[in-house]
Amino acid sequence: AQSVTQLGSHVSVSEGALVLLRCNYSSSVPPYLFWYVQYPNQGLQLLLKYTTGATLVKGINGFEAEFKKSETSFHLTKPSAHMSDAAEYFCAVILNTGNQFYFGTGTSLTVIP
Amino acid sequence: GAGVSQSPRYKVAKRGQDVALRCDPISGHVSLFWYQQALGQGPEFLTYFQNEAQLDKSGLPSDRFFAERPEGSVSTLKIQRTQQEDSAVYLCASSQREGQASEAFFGQGTRLTVV
């Protein structure tokens, strides 16, 4: 069974500080990995994804994530937080032969001016 | 259309009432997915369509939930005899290719509140 763990349901950072949101997965086979952002009363917007190839993935809005197979992790980072980054962030996986996402429970990011 | 469109955006239903939630996928998209997102949780898979065929309905929580996509485009998720635990945001997603959830685009969701 797929499991996605996001450590920290709430994260607060100062504007301009590093953003680090953690995601670990449990799977015997490395899945496809995703980060989505959700603004209030909005749907899910894809930030970035890893399927194959380079393990450091760059996404929109300055975010990036690194797939580390040995650690079964896919942590999301951004060097400098902006106020507009305040939102809910979801890590998700898909088995590369599957057709459904398994989402984590989300991390709410607050950016302090 | 430009994106996945869901209607209504908000729905309040009295317990026991039937509801129907609509999803208009991106034109030409073969695959369509429904997810349920309870408050404070991540979305959970409900069902998957490839064109008009419902290939996976393993996530539907009970026989009160029913989804259809009769012409392979618009989909409707129906919930009969709604209960308070059905309160959630229902998200629809579509992708161009068969089974390619990894390329799916999500709609804004329908927030269902059962009172």
Short mmCIF file of C-alpha atoms in Angstrom, two decimals, chain A residues 47-49 57-65:
data_model
loop_
_atom_site.label_atom_id
_atom_site.label_comp_id
_atom_site.label_asym_id
_atom_site.label_seq_id
_atom_site.Cartn_x
_atom_site.Cartn_y
_atom_site.Cartn_z
CA LEU A 47 4.28 22.78 -8.55
CA LEU A 48 6.60 20.07 -9.83
CA LYS A 49 6.91 16.36 -10.40
CA VAL A 57 13.41 18.83 -10.09
CA LYS A 58 12.67 22.50 -10.59
CA GLY A 59 9.13 23.75 -10.58
CA ILE A 60 7.14 26.93 -10.78
CA ASN A 61 7.48 29.94 -8.50
CA GLY A 62 11.08 29.12 -7.58
CA PHE A 63 10.33 25.80 -5.89
CA GLU A 64 12.41 22.69 -6.30
CA ALA A 65 12.51 19.20 -4.85
#
